[in-house]
Amino acid sequence: MTTPAPSDDPRSAAAVPATGPSRRRTAGARITLTLAALGMLGPFTINTVFPAFPRIGEEFGASDVVLQQLISVYLASFAVMSVFHGPMSDALGRKKVMLTGLAIYILAMFGATLATGMGMLIALRILQGVSAGAATIVSRVVVRDLFAGAEAQKLMARIMMIFALAPVIAPVLGGWLLLLGDWRWVFAGVGLYGVVVLVLTALMPESLPKEQRIPLRIGAVVGALWEVGRSLTMMRIALATAFGFAAHFVFVAAAPIIVVRLLGLGEQDFWVLFVPLILGMMAGSFVVGRAADVMERTRLITLGYLGTLAASVINLVLVLIAPAPSGGLDVTLLPVLIGPMLMSFTASLFFAPIQLEILDLFPHQRGAAASLGTFFTLVMNALLSGVIAPLITGSLAVVALAALGYVIVGALLWAWHLRGRRVGSDAASG
């Protein structure tokens, strides 16, 4: 079965009808919860481990830089394998790929409780990264399989609102699990969450009918990736997403250093940073859902980038004029938390809609589009966690400057995409 090559004009996607239920059907609570739970797997895998860093470092004699690799190797392996999860789901079906990935992920998570050194623990984190994307990336494709247009944007917004809880729940849960024993309890707890997600996914319907799947051949999979990867439009949007979202994710990636060293707080205090971040993200996702019927998607994305630029500048100013945090839970923390909260709000305005923008470019190869569209963001997140975070956390001001730099690049890439779209529109009408 052959599929037509996509055009670099986003309008060529032209709302291909969603498969499965009618586009007019509102997403049920169970499918919304299941898709959100699949998306939350990533934040739980990353953030729940943060409070355990000091204990892991003490037991294995690992430095801050080495401990950061527990995040970076997970994200790097997630990114590499993510290129294949989407095309595999185009051939095998969404559900089969997600369930297989979840089963491997659960084994790797429980395996971490048996780790006897940093080498073994890092190897198991790589296995977790290799498998986790099968659930989280493919779940985004399911949204567009089942729904289109405003309904797809509303569902994506509802998923993001629930998903936004994960980064704040995760480190708090990690801190609570540490009250039960050593750091191994953290991995066991996340493994149990994976089992719950596996059961929910098993109860979910398959969203890609067999007649719409591509052949399971290396040539077909690589061909789908090639068709998507050679699109300049897709590259611009994917890179704009990676840099724009990095303005928010830099605070997540550097959280162990920001919370403990720069703010002077303890392993049960990660909520201080994550609550403002998640409140901002939930508020932004709520606005995205409300805007689905009243605002063009590209306009909402543009507002998101402009807002994140403004919020990044506000954050830098507040950090520069605010007194240094006293090391306790007091009012000195407020000025340095306002900016990250605003940036989470504005980044949420473009993050969910821009995922649909990529998927709609390739209506016949959504899995491959989801994989490559996510790949650049994942690589950026891995670099932030393992390489950049240790370099920019000398002070809160340097972190703020880095966030501003990222969103400037992201906004310029999005502006380039809009200009290319206008040029293509003018050429077509001429």
GROMACS .gro file of C-alpha atoms in nm:
model
  430
    1MET     CA    1   0.000   0.000   0.000
    2THR     CA    2   0.148   0.336  -0.097
    3THR     CA    3   0.080   0.673   0.056
    4PRO     CA    4   0.104   1.008  -0.116
    5ALA     CA    5   0.399   1.227  -0.033
    6PRO     CA    6   0.296   1.523   0.180
    7SER     CA    7   0.318   1.877   0.060
    8ASP     CA    8   0.513   2.142   0.248
    9ASP     CA    9   0.191   2.345   0.250
   10PRO     CA   10   0.013   2.279   0.582
   11ARG     CA   11  -0.321   2.331   0.412
   12SER     CA   12  -0.269   2.010   0.216
   13ALA     CA   13  -0.368   1.819   0.532
   14ALA     CA   14  -0.714   1.973   0.490
   15ALA     CA   15  -0.886   1.802   0.775
   16VAL     CA   16  -0.875   1.442   0.658
   17PRO     CA   17  -1.160   1.272   0.843
   18ALA     CA   18  -1.064   1.107   1.167
   19THR     CA   19  -1.096   0.733   1.187
   20GLY     CA   20  -1.299   0.550   1.447
   21PRO     CA   21  -1.581   0.746   1.614
   22SER     CA   22  -1.737   1.045   1.444
   23ARG     CA   23  -1.553   1.370   1.480
   24ARG     CA   24  -1.868   1.512   1.639
   25ARG     CA   25  -1.851   1.273   1.933
   26THR     CA   26  -1.714   1.420   2.250
   27ALA     CA   27  -1.426   1.227   2.401
   28GLY     CA   28  -1.542   1.016   2.695
   29ALA     CA   29  -1.395   1.049   3.040
   30ARG     CA   30  -1.227   0.709   3.024
   31ILE     CA   31  -1.037   0.770   2.701
   32THR     CA   32  -0.938   1.119   2.821
   33LEU     CA   33  -0.808   0.975   3.148
   34THR     CA   34  -0.625   0.692   2.969
   35LEU     CA   35  -0.452   0.922   2.721
   36ALA     CA   36  -0.358   1.164   3.000
   37ALA     CA   37  -0.224   0.876   3.211
   38LEU     CA   38  -0.009   0.765   2.917
   39GLY     CA   39   0.127   1.117   2.878
   40MET     CA   40   0.199   1.144   3.252
   41LEU     CA   41   0.435   0.848   3.231
   42GLY     CA   42   0.721   1.076   3.121
   43PRO     CA   43   0.696   1.330   3.406
   44PHE     CA   44   0.656   1.051   3.660
   45THR     CA   45   0.966   0.876   3.525
   46ILE     CA   46   1.172   1.197   3.544
   47ASN     CA   47   1.041   1.405   3.834
   48THR     CA   48   0.966   1.134   4.089
   49VAL     CA   49   1.335   1.046   4.100
   50PHE     CA   50   1.452   1.403   4.176
   51PRO     CA   51   1.411   1.381   4.556
   52ALA     CA   52   1.605   1.053   4.557
   53PHE     CA   53   1.916   1.207   4.397
   54PRO     CA   54   2.096   1.285   4.726
   55ARG     CA   55   2.047   0.929   4.855
   56ILE     CA   56   2.149   0.768   4.525
   57GLY     CA   57   2.457   0.990   4.515
   58GLU     CA   58   2.547   0.905   4.873
   59GLU     CA   59   2.509   0.528   4.824
   60PHE     CA   60   2.701   0.511   4.495
   61GLY     CA   61   2.939   0.805   4.547
   62ALA     CA   62   2.801   0.994   4.246
   63SER     CA   63   2.843   1.368   4.183
   64ASP     CA   64   2.567   1.609   4.070
   65VAL     CA   65   2.686   1.580   3.710
   66VAL     CA   66   2.670   1.198   3.720
   67LEU     CA   67   2.326   1.204   3.885
   68GLN     CA   68   2.197   1.433   3.608
   69GLN     CA   69   2.276   1.153   3.364
   70LEU     CA   70   1.989   0.954   3.516
   71ILE     CA   71   1.768   1.209   3.342
   72SER     CA   72   1.973   1.276   3.029
   73VAL     CA   73   2.026   0.909   2.932
   74TYR     CA   74   1.654   0.844   2.979
   75LEU     CA   75   1.564   1.139   2.756
   76ALA     CA   76   1.833   1.056   2.498
   77SER     CA   77   1.725   0.694   2.461
   78PHE     CA   78   1.362   0.808   2.457
   79ALA     CA   79   1.448   1.047   2.174
   80VAL     CA   80   1.638   0.792   1.963
   81MET     CA   81   1.371   0.524   1.989
   82SER     CA   82   1.088   0.773   1.945
   83VAL     CA   83   1.180   0.796   1.577
   84PHE     CA   84   1.059   0.438   1.532
   85HIS     CA   85   0.759   0.413   1.766
   86GLY     CA   86   0.531   0.623   1.547
   87PRO     CA   87   0.603   0.443   1.218
   88MET     CA   88   0.573   0.107   1.396
   89SER     CA   89   0.227   0.209   1.517
   90ASP     CA   90   0.136   0.305   1.158
   91ALA     CA   91   0.209  -0.056   1.063
   92LEU     CA   92   0.110  -0.262   1.368
   93GLY     CA   93  -0.164  -0.048   1.517
   94ARG     CA   94  -0.148   0.196   1.805
   95LYS     CA   95  -0.254  -0.035   2.086
   96LYS     CA   96  -0.010  -0.320   2.021
   97VAL     CA   97   0.289  -0.084   2.018
   98MET     CA   98   0.177   0.094   2.336
   99LEU     CA   99   0.117  -0.228   2.531
  100THR     CA  100   0.451  -0.379   2.429
  101GLY     CA  101   0.636  -0.064   2.530
  102LEU     CA  102   0.457  -0.049   2.864
  103ALA     CA  103   0.542  -0.411   2.945
  104ILE     CA  104   0.916  -0.349   2.884
  105TYR     CA  105   0.900  -0.021   3.076
  106ILE     CA  106   0.748  -0.188   3.383
  107LEU     CA  107   1.018  -0.458   3.385
  108ALA     CA  108   1.291  -0.194   3.359
  109MET     CA  109   1.139   0.015   3.637
  110PHE     CA  110   1.116  -0.274   3.882
  111GLY     CA  111   1.461  -0.386   3.768
  112ALA     CA  112   1.599  -0.052   3.892
  113THR     CA  113   1.512  -0.157   4.247
  114LEU     CA  114   1.778  -0.428   4.214
  115ALA     CA  115   2.055  -0.195   4.089
  116THR     CA  116   2.388  -0.239   4.269
  117GLY     CA  117   2.573   0.055   4.113
  118MET     CA  118   2.538   0.365   3.897
  119GLY     CA  119   2.631   0.175   3.581
  120MET     CA  120   2.347  -0.072   3.624
  121LEU     CA  121   2.102   0.202   3.721
  122ILE     CA  122   2.193   0.412   3.418
  123ALA     CA  123   2.155   0.107   3.190
  124LEU     CA  124   1.805   0.045   3.325
  125ARG     CA  125   1.719   0.414   3.274
  126ILE     CA  126   1.819   0.371   2.910
  127LEU     CA  127   1.582   0.074   2.882
  128GLN     CA  128   1.306   0.281   3.042
  129GLY     CA  129   1.364   0.556   2.786
  130VAL     CA  130   1.366   0.312   2.494
  131SER     CA  131   1.025   0.174   2.595
  132ALA     CA  132   0.838   0.471   2.745
  133GLY     CA  133   0.797   0.656   2.415
  134ALA     CA  134   0.588   0.373   2.273
  135ALA     CA  135   0.313   0.482   2.511
  136THR     CA  136   0.355   0.858   2.536
  137ILE     CA  137   0.424   0.943   2.171
  138VAL     CA  138   0.171   0.706   2.017
  139SER     CA  139  -0.099   0.828   2.257
  140ARG     CA  140  -0.084   1.171   2.089
  141VAL     CA  141  -0.151   1.011   1.754
  142VAL     CA  142  -0.461   0.842   1.896
  143VAL     CA  143  -0.611   1.186   1.963
  144ARG     CA  144  -0.587   1.280   1.595
  145ASP     CA  145  -0.698   0.931   1.484
  146LEU     CA  146  -1.026   0.966   1.670
  147PHE     CA  147  -1.099   1.338   1.643
  148ALA     CA  148  -1.033   1.635   1.416
  149GLY     CA  149  -1.049   2.014   1.419
  150ALA     CA  150  -1.172   2.191   1.730
  151GLU     CA  151  -1.270   1.863   1.899
  152ALA     CA  152  -0.912   1.735   1.871
  153GLN     CA  153  -0.778   2.061   2.018
  154LYS     CA  154  -1.028   2.045   2.306
  155LEU     CA  155  -0.932   1.686   2.385
  156MET     CA  156  -0.563   1.770   2.367
  157ALA     CA  157  -0.624   2.061   2.605
  158ARG     CA  158  -0.811   1.839   2.853
  159ILE     CA  159  -0.532   1.584   2.839
  160MET     CA  160  -0.274   1.858   2.900
  161MET     CA  161  -0.469   1.987   3.201
  162ILE     CA  162  -0.456   1.643   3.364
  163PHE     CA  163  -0.102   1.583   3.240
  164ALA     CA  164   0.005   1.911   3.402
  165LEU     CA  165  -0.057   1.760   3.744
  166ALA     CA  166   0.214   1.498   3.693
  167PRO     CA  167   0.525   1.717   3.734
  168VAL     CA  168   0.400   1.854   4.067
  169ILE     CA  169   0.262   1.524   4.196
  170ALA     CA  170   0.573   1.330   4.093
  171PRO     CA  171   0.841   1.493   4.313
  172VAL     CA  172   0.598   1.512   4.606
  173LEU     CA  173   0.521   1.142   4.560
  174GLY     CA  174   0.893   1.074   4.537
  175GLY     CA  175   0.949   1.253   4.868
  176TRP     CA  176   0.670   1.054   5.034
  177LEU     CA  177   0.804   0.724   4.901
  178LEU     CA  178   1.142   0.809   5.053
  179LEU     CA  179   0.970   0.816   5.392
  180LEU     CA  180   0.907   0.442   5.349
  181GLY     CA  181   1.270   0.351   5.293
  182ASP     CA  182   1.560   0.404   5.054
  183TRP     CA  183   1.552   0.538   4.697
  184ARG     CA  184   1.443   0.200   4.556
  185TRP     CA  185   1.091   0.267   4.682
  186VAL     CA  186   1.068   0.550   4.427
  187PHE     CA  187   1.127   0.319   4.131
  188ALA     CA  188   0.889   0.059   4.272
  189GLY     CA  189   0.616   0.323   4.307
  190VAL     CA  190   0.653   0.441   3.947
  191GLY     CA  191   0.655   0.077   3.835
  192LEU     CA  192   0.316   0.025   4.002
  193TYR     CA  193   0.186   0.332   3.821
  194GLY     CA  194   0.303   0.173   3.496
  195VAL     CA  195   0.097  -0.136   3.575
  196VAL     CA  196  -0.216   0.080   3.621
  197VAL     CA  197  -0.151   0.253   3.287
  198LEU     CA  198  -0.103  -0.086   3.118
  199VAL     CA  199  -0.447  -0.200   3.237
  200LEU     CA  200  -0.614   0.124   3.122
  201THR     CA  201  -0.448   0.098   2.781
  202ALA     CA  202  -0.557  -0.264   2.740
  203LEU     CA  203  -0.919  -0.149   2.785
  204MET     CA  204  -0.885   0.125   2.522
  205PRO     CA  205  -1.010   0.061   2.165
  206GLU     CA  206  -0.769   0.040   1.871
  207SER     CA  207  -0.783   0.369   1.679
  208LEU     CA  208  -0.612   0.265   1.352
  209PRO     CA  209  -0.809   0.013   1.142
  210LYS     CA  210  -0.607  -0.259   0.969
  211GLU     CA  211  -0.699  -0.134   0.622
  212GLN     CA  212  -0.533   0.203   0.696
  213ARG     CA  213  -0.200   0.060   0.815
  214ILE     CA  214   0.121   0.065   0.613
  215PRO     CA  215   0.312  -0.259   0.539
  216LEU     CA  216   0.544  -0.374   0.817
  217ARG     CA  217   0.863  -0.356   0.615
  218ILE     CA  218   1.187  -0.175   0.689
  219GLY     CA  219   1.157   0.005   0.356
  220ALA     CA  220   0.805   0.126   0.434
  221VAL     CA  221   0.900   0.247   0.783
  222VAL     CA  222   1.215   0.424   0.664
  223GLY     CA  223   1.022   0.563   0.366
  224ALA     CA  224   0.760   0.715   0.594
  225LEU     CA  225   1.031   0.875   0.808
  226TRP     CA  226   1.205   1.006   0.495
  227GLU     CA  227   0.886   1.159   0.358
  228VAL     CA  228   0.820   1.336   0.688
  229GLY     CA  229   1.182   1.428   0.760
  230ARG     CA  230   1.244   1.598   0.424
  231SER     CA  231   0.962   1.845   0.482
  232LEU     CA  232   1.109   2.187   0.557
  233THR     CA  233   0.775   2.293   0.705
  234MET     CA  234   0.784   2.008   0.955
  235MET     CA  235   1.145   2.086   1.047
  236ARG     CA  236   1.065   2.451   1.115
  237ILE     CA  237   0.766   2.368   1.335
  238ALA     CA  238   0.947   2.089   1.522
  239LEU     CA  239   1.248   2.307   1.598
  240ALA     CA  240   1.024   2.597   1.700
  241THR     CA  241   0.852   2.360   1.943
  242ALA     CA  242   1.182   2.231   2.084
  243PHE     CA  243   1.329   2.575   2.151
  244GLY     CA  244   1.005   2.734   2.268
  245PHE     CA  245   0.924   2.455   2.515
  246ALA     CA  246   1.283   2.459   2.642
  247ALA     CA  247   1.208   2.796   2.804
  248HIS     CA  248   0.972   2.607   3.037
  249PHE     CA  249   1.156   2.275   3.057
  250VAL     CA  250   1.484   2.432   3.168
  251PHE     CA  251   1.327   2.475   3.513
  252VAL     CA  252   1.222   2.109   3.517
  253ALA     CA  253   1.558   1.980   3.394
  254ALA     CA  254   1.754   2.183   3.647
  255ALA     CA  255   1.506   2.131   3.933
  256PRO     CA  256   1.738   1.920   4.154
  257ILE     CA  257   1.998   2.198   4.147
  258ILE     CA  258   1.755   2.491   4.158
  259VAL     CA  259   1.554   2.359   4.453
  260VAL     CA  260   1.836   2.224   4.668
  261ARG     CA  261   2.133   2.449   4.588
  262LEU     CA  262   1.993   2.779   4.457
  263LEU     CA  263   1.681   2.796   4.675
  264GLY     CA  264   1.832   2.612   4.971
  265LEU     CA  265   1.539   2.374   5.020
  266GLY     CA  266   1.514   2.002   5.102
  267GLU     CA  267   1.413   1.679   4.929
  268GLN     CA  268   1.047   1.716   5.035
  269ASP     CA  269   1.028   2.074   4.903
  270PHE     CA  270   1.022   2.024   4.525
  271TRP     CA  271   0.656   2.123   4.527
  272VAL     CA  272   0.769   2.483   4.587
  273LEU     CA  273   0.896   2.503   4.229
  274PHE     CA  274   0.657   2.260   4.063
  275VAL     CA  275   0.326   2.392   4.198
  276PRO     CA  276   0.367   2.732   4.024
  277LEU     CA  277   0.484   2.559   3.705
  278ILE     CA  278   0.183   2.328   3.700
  279LEU     CA  279  -0.070   2.597   3.791
  280GLY     CA  280   0.055   2.794   3.492
  281MET     CA  281   0.039   2.492   3.263
  282MET     CA  282  -0.312   2.396   3.372
  283ALA     CA  283  -0.438   2.752   3.325
  284GLY     CA  284  -0.283   2.766   2.978
  285SER     CA  285  -0.436   2.431   2.878
  286PHE     CA  286  -0.776   2.553   2.997
  287VAL     CA  287  -0.745   2.857   2.770
  288VAL     CA  288  -0.642   2.636   2.476
  289GLY     CA  289  -0.960   2.431   2.515
  290ARG     CA  290  -1.179   2.741   2.536
  291ALA     CA  291  -1.010   2.900   2.234
  292ALA     CA  292  -1.068   2.600   2.006
  293ASP     CA  293  -1.402   2.733   1.872
  294VAL     CA  294  -1.319   3.103   1.865
  295MET     CA  295  -0.959   3.142   1.750
  296GLU     CA  296  -0.753   3.014   1.459
  297ARG     CA  297  -0.492   2.765   1.578
  298THR     CA  298  -0.194   2.948   1.428
  299ARG     CA  299  -0.301   3.273   1.596
  300LEU     CA  300  -0.318   3.100   1.934
  301ILE     CA  301   0.030   2.954   1.881
  302THR     CA  302   0.165   3.299   1.789
  303LEU     CA  303   0.013   3.449   2.104
  304GLY     CA  304   0.178   3.172   2.302
  305TYR     CA  305   0.523   3.257   2.168
  306LEU     CA  306   0.477   3.631   2.219
  307GLY     CA  307   0.351   3.571   2.571
  308THR     CA  308   0.646   3.345   2.654
  309LEU     CA  309   0.885   3.612   2.529
  310ALA     CA  310   0.723   3.870   2.756
  311ALA     CA  311   0.712   3.630   3.053
  312SER     CA  312   1.082   3.545   3.007
  313VAL     CA  313   1.176   3.912   3.021
  314ILE     CA  314   0.961   3.961   3.333
  315ASN     CA  315   1.127   3.658   3.491
  316LEU     CA  316   1.476   3.794   3.425
  317VAL     CA  317   1.388   4.134   3.572
  318LEU     CA  318   1.234   3.981   3.884
  319VAL     CA  319   1.534   3.757   3.943
  320LEU     CA  320   1.774   4.049   3.906
  321ILE     CA  321   1.590   4.280   4.148
  322ALA     CA  322   1.469   4.023   4.401
  323PRO     CA  323   1.663   3.957   4.721
  324ALA     CA  324   1.849   3.626   4.737
  325PRO     CA  325   1.630   3.341   4.871
  326SER     CA  326   1.688   3.293   5.243
  327GLY     CA  327   1.694   2.914   5.222
  328GLY     CA  328   1.356   2.869   5.387
  329LEU     CA  329   0.988   2.866   5.295
  330ASP     CA  330   0.920   3.239   5.310
  331VAL     CA  331   0.825   3.540   5.097
  332THR     CA  332   1.176   3.569   4.948
  333LEU     CA  333   1.079   3.283   4.717
  334LEU     CA  334   0.781   3.458   4.558
  335PRO     CA  335   0.961   3.689   4.311
  336VAL     CA  336   1.172   3.406   4.165
  337LEU     CA  337   0.867   3.179   4.117
  338ILE     CA  338   0.632   3.425   3.943
  339GLY     CA  339   0.827   3.424   3.617
  340PRO     CA  340   0.844   3.044   3.575
  341MET     CA  341   0.469   3.023   3.645
  342LEU     CA  342   0.390   3.283   3.376
  343MET     CA  343   0.619   3.106   3.130
  344SER     CA  344   0.446   2.774   3.192
  345PHE     CA  345   0.111   2.941   3.122
  346THR     CA  346   0.220   3.100   2.795
  347ALA     CA  347   0.417   2.795   2.673
  348SER     CA  348   0.101   2.586   2.721
  349LEU     CA  349  -0.079   2.812   2.474
  350PHE     CA  350   0.136   2.687   2.186
  351PHE     CA  351   0.254   2.341   2.297
  352ALA     CA  352  -0.065   2.136   2.249
  353PRO     CA  353  -0.191   2.319   1.933
  354ILE     CA  354   0.149   2.293   1.764
  355GLN     CA  355   0.140   1.913   1.805
  356LEU     CA  356  -0.179   1.908   1.598
  357GLU     CA  357  -0.018   2.141   1.345
  358ILE     CA  358   0.252   1.878   1.282
  359LEU     CA  359   0.010   1.583   1.270
  360ASP     CA  360  -0.213   1.759   1.019
  361LEU     CA  361   0.078   1.797   0.779
  362PHE     CA  362   0.083   1.419   0.726
  363PRO     CA  363  -0.269   1.274   0.754
  364HIS     CA  364  -0.158   0.936   0.616
  365GLN     CA  365   0.163   0.909   0.822
  366ARG     CA  366   0.066   1.050   1.159
  367GLY     CA  367   0.281   0.804   1.352
  368ALA     CA  368   0.597   0.906   1.166
  369ALA     CA  369   0.500   1.274   1.202
  370ALA     CA  370   0.449   1.237   1.576
  371SER     CA  371   0.785   1.062   1.612
  372LEU     CA  372   0.993   1.314   1.421
  373GLY     CA  373   0.793   1.608   1.553
  374THR     CA  374   0.872   1.498   1.907
  375PHE     CA  375   1.231   1.394   1.840
  376PHE     CA  376   1.379   1.744   1.846
  377THR     CA  377   1.203   1.838   2.168
  378LEU     CA  378   1.329   1.519   2.331
  379VAL     CA  379   1.687   1.580   2.217
  380MET     CA  380   1.667   1.935   2.350
  381ASN     CA  381   1.531   1.810   2.683
  382ALA     CA  382   1.811   1.553   2.707
  383LEU     CA  383   2.073   1.821   2.641
  384LEU     CA  384   1.912   2.047   2.900
  385SER     CA  385   1.919   1.775   3.164
  386GLY     CA  386   2.261   1.622   3.107
  387VAL     CA  387   2.474   1.900   2.959
  388ILE     CA  388   2.320   2.245   2.986
  389ALA     CA  389   2.158   2.236   3.331
  390PRO     CA  390   2.487   2.188   3.519
  391LEU     CA  391   2.640   2.477   3.319
  392ILE     CA  392   2.364   2.737   3.367
  393THR     CA  393   2.277   2.684   3.732
  394GLY     CA  394   2.548   2.902   3.881
  395SER     CA  395   2.270   3.150   3.963
  396LEU     CA  396   1.899   3.206   3.902
  397ALA     CA  397   1.988   3.497   3.671
  398VAL     CA  398   2.182   3.269   3.436
  399VAL     CA  399   1.890   3.024   3.429
  400ALA     CA  400   1.656   3.312   3.341
  401LEU     CA  401   1.887   3.428   3.061
  402ALA     CA  402   1.901   3.078   2.918
  403ALA     CA  403   1.521   3.053   2.919
  404LEU     CA  404   1.493   3.387   2.739
  405GLY     CA  405   1.748   3.280   2.478
  406TYR     CA  406   1.558   2.961   2.403
  407VAL     CA  407   1.223   3.128   2.349
  408ILE     CA  408   1.377   3.394   2.125
  409VAL     CA  409   1.506   3.122   1.893
  410GLY     CA  410   1.173   2.935   1.907
  411ALA     CA  411   0.973   3.248   1.827
  412LEU     CA  412   1.199   3.333   1.532
  413LEU     CA  413   1.153   2.982   1.391
  414TRP     CA  414   0.776   3.009   1.426
  415ALA     CA  415   0.783   3.350   1.254
  416TRP     CA  416   0.983   3.188   0.971
  417HIS     CA  417   0.717   2.921   0.939
  418LEU     CA  418   0.437   3.179   0.922
  419ARG     CA  419   0.626   3.376   0.657
  420GLY     CA  420   0.679   3.060   0.451
  421ARG     CA  421   0.311   2.981   0.483
  422ARG     CA  422   0.212   3.329   0.363
  423VAL     CA  423   0.453   3.309   0.068
  424GLY     CA  424   0.306   2.972  -0.030
  425SER     CA  425  -0.045   3.111   0.001
  426ASP     CA  426   0.037   3.413  -0.215
  427ALA     CA  427   0.199   3.191  -0.478
  428ALA     CA  428  -0.106   2.962  -0.488
  429SER     CA  429  -0.349   3.250  -0.524
  430GLY     CA  430  -0.130   3.418  -0.787
   0.00000   0.00000   0.00000
